[in-house]
Short mmCIF file of C-alpha atoms in Angstrom, two decimals:
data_model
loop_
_atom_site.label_atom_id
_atom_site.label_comp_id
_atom_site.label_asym_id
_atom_site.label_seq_id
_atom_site.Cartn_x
_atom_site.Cartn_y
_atom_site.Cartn_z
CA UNK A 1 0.00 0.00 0.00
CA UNK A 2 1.32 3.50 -0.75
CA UNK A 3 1.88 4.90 2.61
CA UNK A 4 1.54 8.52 1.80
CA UNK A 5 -1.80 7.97 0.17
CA UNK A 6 -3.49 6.30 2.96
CA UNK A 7 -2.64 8.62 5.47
CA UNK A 8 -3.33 11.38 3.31
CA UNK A 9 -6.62 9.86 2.35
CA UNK A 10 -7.06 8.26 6.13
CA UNK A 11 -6.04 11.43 7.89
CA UNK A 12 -5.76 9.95 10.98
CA UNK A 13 -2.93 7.51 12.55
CA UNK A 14 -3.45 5.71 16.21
CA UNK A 15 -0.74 5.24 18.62
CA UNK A 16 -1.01 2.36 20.27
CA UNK A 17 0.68 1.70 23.72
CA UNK A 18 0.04 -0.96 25.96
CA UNK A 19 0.69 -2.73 29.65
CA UNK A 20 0.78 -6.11 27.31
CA UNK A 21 0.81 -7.75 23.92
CA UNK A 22 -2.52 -9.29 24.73
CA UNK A 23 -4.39 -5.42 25.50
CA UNK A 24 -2.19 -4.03 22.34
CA UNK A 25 -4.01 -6.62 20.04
CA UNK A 26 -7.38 -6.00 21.83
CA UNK A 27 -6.76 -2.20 21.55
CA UNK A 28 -5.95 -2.50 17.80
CA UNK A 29 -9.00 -4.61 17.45
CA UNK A 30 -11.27 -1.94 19.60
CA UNK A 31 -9.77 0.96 17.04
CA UNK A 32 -10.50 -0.75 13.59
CA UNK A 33 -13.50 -2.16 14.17
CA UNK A 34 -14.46 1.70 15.01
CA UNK A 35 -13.80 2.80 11.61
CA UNK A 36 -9.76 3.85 12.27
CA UNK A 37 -7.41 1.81 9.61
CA UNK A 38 -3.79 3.19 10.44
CA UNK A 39 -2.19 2.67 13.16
CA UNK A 40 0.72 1.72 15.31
CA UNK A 41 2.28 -0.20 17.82
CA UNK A 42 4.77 1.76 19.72
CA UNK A 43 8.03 -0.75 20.64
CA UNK A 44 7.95 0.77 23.93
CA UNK A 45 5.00 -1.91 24.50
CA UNK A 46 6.32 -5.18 26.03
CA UNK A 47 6.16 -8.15 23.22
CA UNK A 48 5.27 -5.62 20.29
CA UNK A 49 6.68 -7.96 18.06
CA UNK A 50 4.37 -10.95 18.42
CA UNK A 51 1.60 -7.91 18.91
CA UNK A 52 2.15 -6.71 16.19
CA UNK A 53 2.65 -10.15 13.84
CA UNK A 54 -0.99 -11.29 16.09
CA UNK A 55 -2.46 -8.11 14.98
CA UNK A 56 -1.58 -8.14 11.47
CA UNK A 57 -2.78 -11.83 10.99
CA UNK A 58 -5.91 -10.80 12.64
CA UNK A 59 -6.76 -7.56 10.69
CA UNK A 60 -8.34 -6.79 6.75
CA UNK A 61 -5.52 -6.83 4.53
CA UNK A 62 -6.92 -2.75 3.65
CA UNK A 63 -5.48 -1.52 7.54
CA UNK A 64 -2.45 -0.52 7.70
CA UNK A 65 -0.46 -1.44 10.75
CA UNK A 66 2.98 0.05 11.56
CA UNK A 67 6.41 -0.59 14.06
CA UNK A 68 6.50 2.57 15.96
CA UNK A 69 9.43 3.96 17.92
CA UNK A 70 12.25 1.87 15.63
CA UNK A 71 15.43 3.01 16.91
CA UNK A 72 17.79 0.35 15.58
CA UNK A 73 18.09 -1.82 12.42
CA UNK A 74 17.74 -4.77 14.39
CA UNK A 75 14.33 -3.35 15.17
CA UNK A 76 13.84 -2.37 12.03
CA UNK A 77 14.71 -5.67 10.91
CA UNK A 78 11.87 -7.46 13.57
CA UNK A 79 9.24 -5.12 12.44
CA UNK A 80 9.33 -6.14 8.91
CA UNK A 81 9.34 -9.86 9.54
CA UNK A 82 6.58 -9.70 12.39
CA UNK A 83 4.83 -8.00 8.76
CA UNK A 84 4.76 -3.90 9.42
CA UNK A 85 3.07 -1.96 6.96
CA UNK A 86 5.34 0.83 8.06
CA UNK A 87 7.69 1.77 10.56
CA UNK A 88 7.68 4.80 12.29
CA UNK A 89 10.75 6.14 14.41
CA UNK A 90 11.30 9.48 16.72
CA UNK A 91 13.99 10.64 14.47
CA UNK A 92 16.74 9.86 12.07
CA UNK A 93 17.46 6.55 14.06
CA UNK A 94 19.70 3.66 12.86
CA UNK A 95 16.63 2.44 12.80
CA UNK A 96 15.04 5.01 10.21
CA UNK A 97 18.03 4.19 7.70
CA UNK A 98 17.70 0.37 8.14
CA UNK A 99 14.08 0.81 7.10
CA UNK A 100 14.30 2.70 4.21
CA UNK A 101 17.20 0.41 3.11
CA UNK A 102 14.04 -2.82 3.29
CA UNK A 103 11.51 -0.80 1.65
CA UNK A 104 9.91 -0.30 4.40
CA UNK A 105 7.76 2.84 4.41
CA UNK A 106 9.01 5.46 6.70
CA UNK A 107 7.38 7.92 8.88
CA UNK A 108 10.33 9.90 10.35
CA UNK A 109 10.66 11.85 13.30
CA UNK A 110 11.62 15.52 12.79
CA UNK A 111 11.03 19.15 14.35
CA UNK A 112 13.06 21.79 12.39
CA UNK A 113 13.30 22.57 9.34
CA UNK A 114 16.47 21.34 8.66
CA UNK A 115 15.22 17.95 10.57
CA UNK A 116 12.26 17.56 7.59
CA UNK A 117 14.63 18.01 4.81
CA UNK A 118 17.08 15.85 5.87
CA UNK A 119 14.32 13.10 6.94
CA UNK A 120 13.06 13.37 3.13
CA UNK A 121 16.14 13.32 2.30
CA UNK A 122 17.14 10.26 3.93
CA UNK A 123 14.05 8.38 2.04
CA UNK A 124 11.20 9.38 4.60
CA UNK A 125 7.26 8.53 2.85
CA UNK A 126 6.27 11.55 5.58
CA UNK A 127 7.53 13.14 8.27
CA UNK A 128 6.55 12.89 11.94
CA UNK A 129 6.71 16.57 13.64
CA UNK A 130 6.90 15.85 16.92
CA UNK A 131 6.26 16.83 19.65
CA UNK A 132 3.70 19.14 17.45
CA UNK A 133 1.52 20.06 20.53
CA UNK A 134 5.10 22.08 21.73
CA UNK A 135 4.23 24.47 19.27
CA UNK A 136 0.81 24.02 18.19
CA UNK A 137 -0.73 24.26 14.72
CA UNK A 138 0.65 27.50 13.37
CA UNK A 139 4.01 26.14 13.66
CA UNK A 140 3.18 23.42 11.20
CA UNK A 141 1.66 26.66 8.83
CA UNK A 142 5.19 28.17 9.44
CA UNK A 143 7.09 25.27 8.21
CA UNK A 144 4.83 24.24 5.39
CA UNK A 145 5.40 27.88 4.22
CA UNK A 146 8.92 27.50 2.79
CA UNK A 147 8.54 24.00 2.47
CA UNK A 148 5.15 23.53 0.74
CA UNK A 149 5.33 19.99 -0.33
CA UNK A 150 6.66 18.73 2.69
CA UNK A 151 4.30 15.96 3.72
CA UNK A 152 3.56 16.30 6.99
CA UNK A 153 2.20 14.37 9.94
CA UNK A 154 1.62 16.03 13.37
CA UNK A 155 2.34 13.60 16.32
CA UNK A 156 2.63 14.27 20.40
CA UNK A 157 0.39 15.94 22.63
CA UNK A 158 -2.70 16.04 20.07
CA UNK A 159 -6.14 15.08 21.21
CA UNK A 160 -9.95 14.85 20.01
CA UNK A 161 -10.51 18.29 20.21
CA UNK A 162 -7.51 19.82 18.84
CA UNK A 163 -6.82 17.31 15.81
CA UNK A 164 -8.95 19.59 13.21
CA UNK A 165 -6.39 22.84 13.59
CA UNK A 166 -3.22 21.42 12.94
CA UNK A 167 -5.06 19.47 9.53
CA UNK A 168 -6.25 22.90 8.77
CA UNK A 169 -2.92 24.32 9.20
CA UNK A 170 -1.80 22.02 6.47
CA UNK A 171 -0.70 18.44 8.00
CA UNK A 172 -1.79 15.32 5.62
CA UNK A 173 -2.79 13.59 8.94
CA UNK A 174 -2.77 13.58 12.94
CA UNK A 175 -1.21 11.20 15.53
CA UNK A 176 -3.33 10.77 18.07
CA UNK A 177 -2.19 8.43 21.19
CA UNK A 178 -2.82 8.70 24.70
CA UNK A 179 -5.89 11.11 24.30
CA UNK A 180 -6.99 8.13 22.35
CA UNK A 181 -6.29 4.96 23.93
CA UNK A 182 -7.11 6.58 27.37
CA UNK A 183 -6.77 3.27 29.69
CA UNK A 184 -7.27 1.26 27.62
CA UNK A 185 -3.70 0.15 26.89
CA UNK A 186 -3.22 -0.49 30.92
CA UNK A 187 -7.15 -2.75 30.64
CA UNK A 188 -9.75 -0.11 30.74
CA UNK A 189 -13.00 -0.19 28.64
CA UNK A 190 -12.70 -1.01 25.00
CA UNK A 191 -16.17 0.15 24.53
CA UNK A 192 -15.00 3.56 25.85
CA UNK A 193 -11.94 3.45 23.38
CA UNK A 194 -14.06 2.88 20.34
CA UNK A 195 -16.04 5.63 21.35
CA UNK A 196 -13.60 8.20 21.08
CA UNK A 197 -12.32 6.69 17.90
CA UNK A 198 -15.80 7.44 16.68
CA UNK A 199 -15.55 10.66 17.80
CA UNK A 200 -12.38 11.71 16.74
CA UNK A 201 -13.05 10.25 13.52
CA UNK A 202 -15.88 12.68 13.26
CA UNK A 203 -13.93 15.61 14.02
CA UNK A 204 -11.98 14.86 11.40
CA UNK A 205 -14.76 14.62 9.00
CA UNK A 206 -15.63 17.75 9.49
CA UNK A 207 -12.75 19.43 9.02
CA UNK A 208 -12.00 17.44 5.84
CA UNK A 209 -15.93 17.75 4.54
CA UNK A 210 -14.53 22.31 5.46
CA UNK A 211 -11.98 21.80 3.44
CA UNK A 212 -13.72 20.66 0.70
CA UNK A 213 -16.29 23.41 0.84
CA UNK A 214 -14.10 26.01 1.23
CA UNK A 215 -12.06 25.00 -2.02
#
C-alpha cells in the first residue's frame, strides 16, 4: 500500500501503547472495528513484536499497521518480519536508515526545518513533527510555508478536540495516542476506546468535509 496515500486519504494515525501484547491486540482490534485503519504499535509496548505479527494476521488486509518507535536496524529488521506496513521512528534513528534500506515505508521523526529536509532526504514517505503540541498548529503553517510539499504528519500531545487545527494548518494527517487509547492500553473499557475513535473520527470529517467546501 502506498503509505503517503493512505494517510493522506485516512487522515488519521493511532498510537497504540500498551501494559501487554494481549491489551495491544485488543486495543488495535477496539480501534478498527471503530472505523480507524492506520495505526501503530509503539516498541515501547512489552512483546510488540508478536503484537504486532498477532495483529496483522488478525486484521483486513486494507489496515495498515505500523512498528512505531524503531530506533535500531535490528528493530527495524523485527518489524518487517513480524509484517509492518510501516515503521515509524522518533527521528533519524539507525533504525530510520535500516528501514528505508528494506523498503519499508518510513514515517520519520523531525522538528526543524532542517530535521524535515534531511528526513526526506534520507528516504522518509512523511515526516513525523513531533512533539507538534510544543508548538501548536501554526508552527506546522510556518514550516509548510517554505517548504510547501513537505508531507507532513503532526504527532505528540494532540487530542480529540484539537486534531482539526493542525489538519487545517496544512498536516496530511494527525497522531493521536494517549488522548486516544485513554486506559485502555493499561485494561480499561474497549467500549470507551471505540467511542472516542468514533468521535475523533468525526472531528476529522468535518474538518475534511470544510476543506472541501471552502475549495
Amino acid at each position: 500500500m502506498d503509505l503517503l496515500k493512505e494517510l493522506t486519504d485516512r487522515k488519521v494515525l493511532a498510537v497504540v501503547r500498551a501494559d501487554t501484547p494481549r491489551l495491544a491486540v485488543a486495543c488495535v482490534h477496539a480501534l478498527t472495528e471503530a472505523g480507524i485503519s492506520a495505526l501503530e504499535i509503539s516498541l515501547t509496548t512489552p512483546g510488540a513484536f508478536g503484537a504486532l505479527a498477532r495483529a496483522r494476521a488478525d486484521s483486513p488486509a486494507d489496515v495498515m499497521i505500523g512498528a512505531g518507535t524503531v530506533l535500531t536496524a535490528e528493530q527495524a529488521e523485527l518489524a518487517a518480519a513480524a509484517g509492518a506496513s510501516f515503521a515509524v521512528t522518533p527521528g533519524l534513528t539507525p533504525g530510520a536508515a535500516h528501514s528505508t534500506a528494506l523498503g519499508l515505508p518510513l514515517l520519520c521523526g523531525a522538528l526543524t526545518p532542517t530535521e524535515v529536509v534531511a528526513a526526506l532526504d534520507a528516504g522518509a514517505t512523511a515526516v513525523k513533527v513531533f512533539p507538534a503540541s510544543a508548538h501548536g498548529p501554526g508552527y506546522l503553517r510556518d514550516l509548510l510555508a517554505p517548504l510547501p510539499h513537505a508531507p507532513l504528519v503532526a504527532i505528540g500531545g494532540i487530542g480529540i478536540r484539537t486534531a482539526p487545527a493542525y489538519l487545517a494548518a496544512g498536516a496530511l494527517a494527525v497522531g493521536v495516542g494517549s488522548p486516544l487509547l485513554g486506559d485502555a492500553g493499561k485494561g480499561g473499557s474497549l467500549e470507551d476506546l471505540a467511542d472516542r475513535a468514533a468521535d475523533l473520527l468525526r472531528a476529522v470529517g468535518r474538518t475534511a468535509a470544510g476543506a472541501e467546501t471552502s475549495r
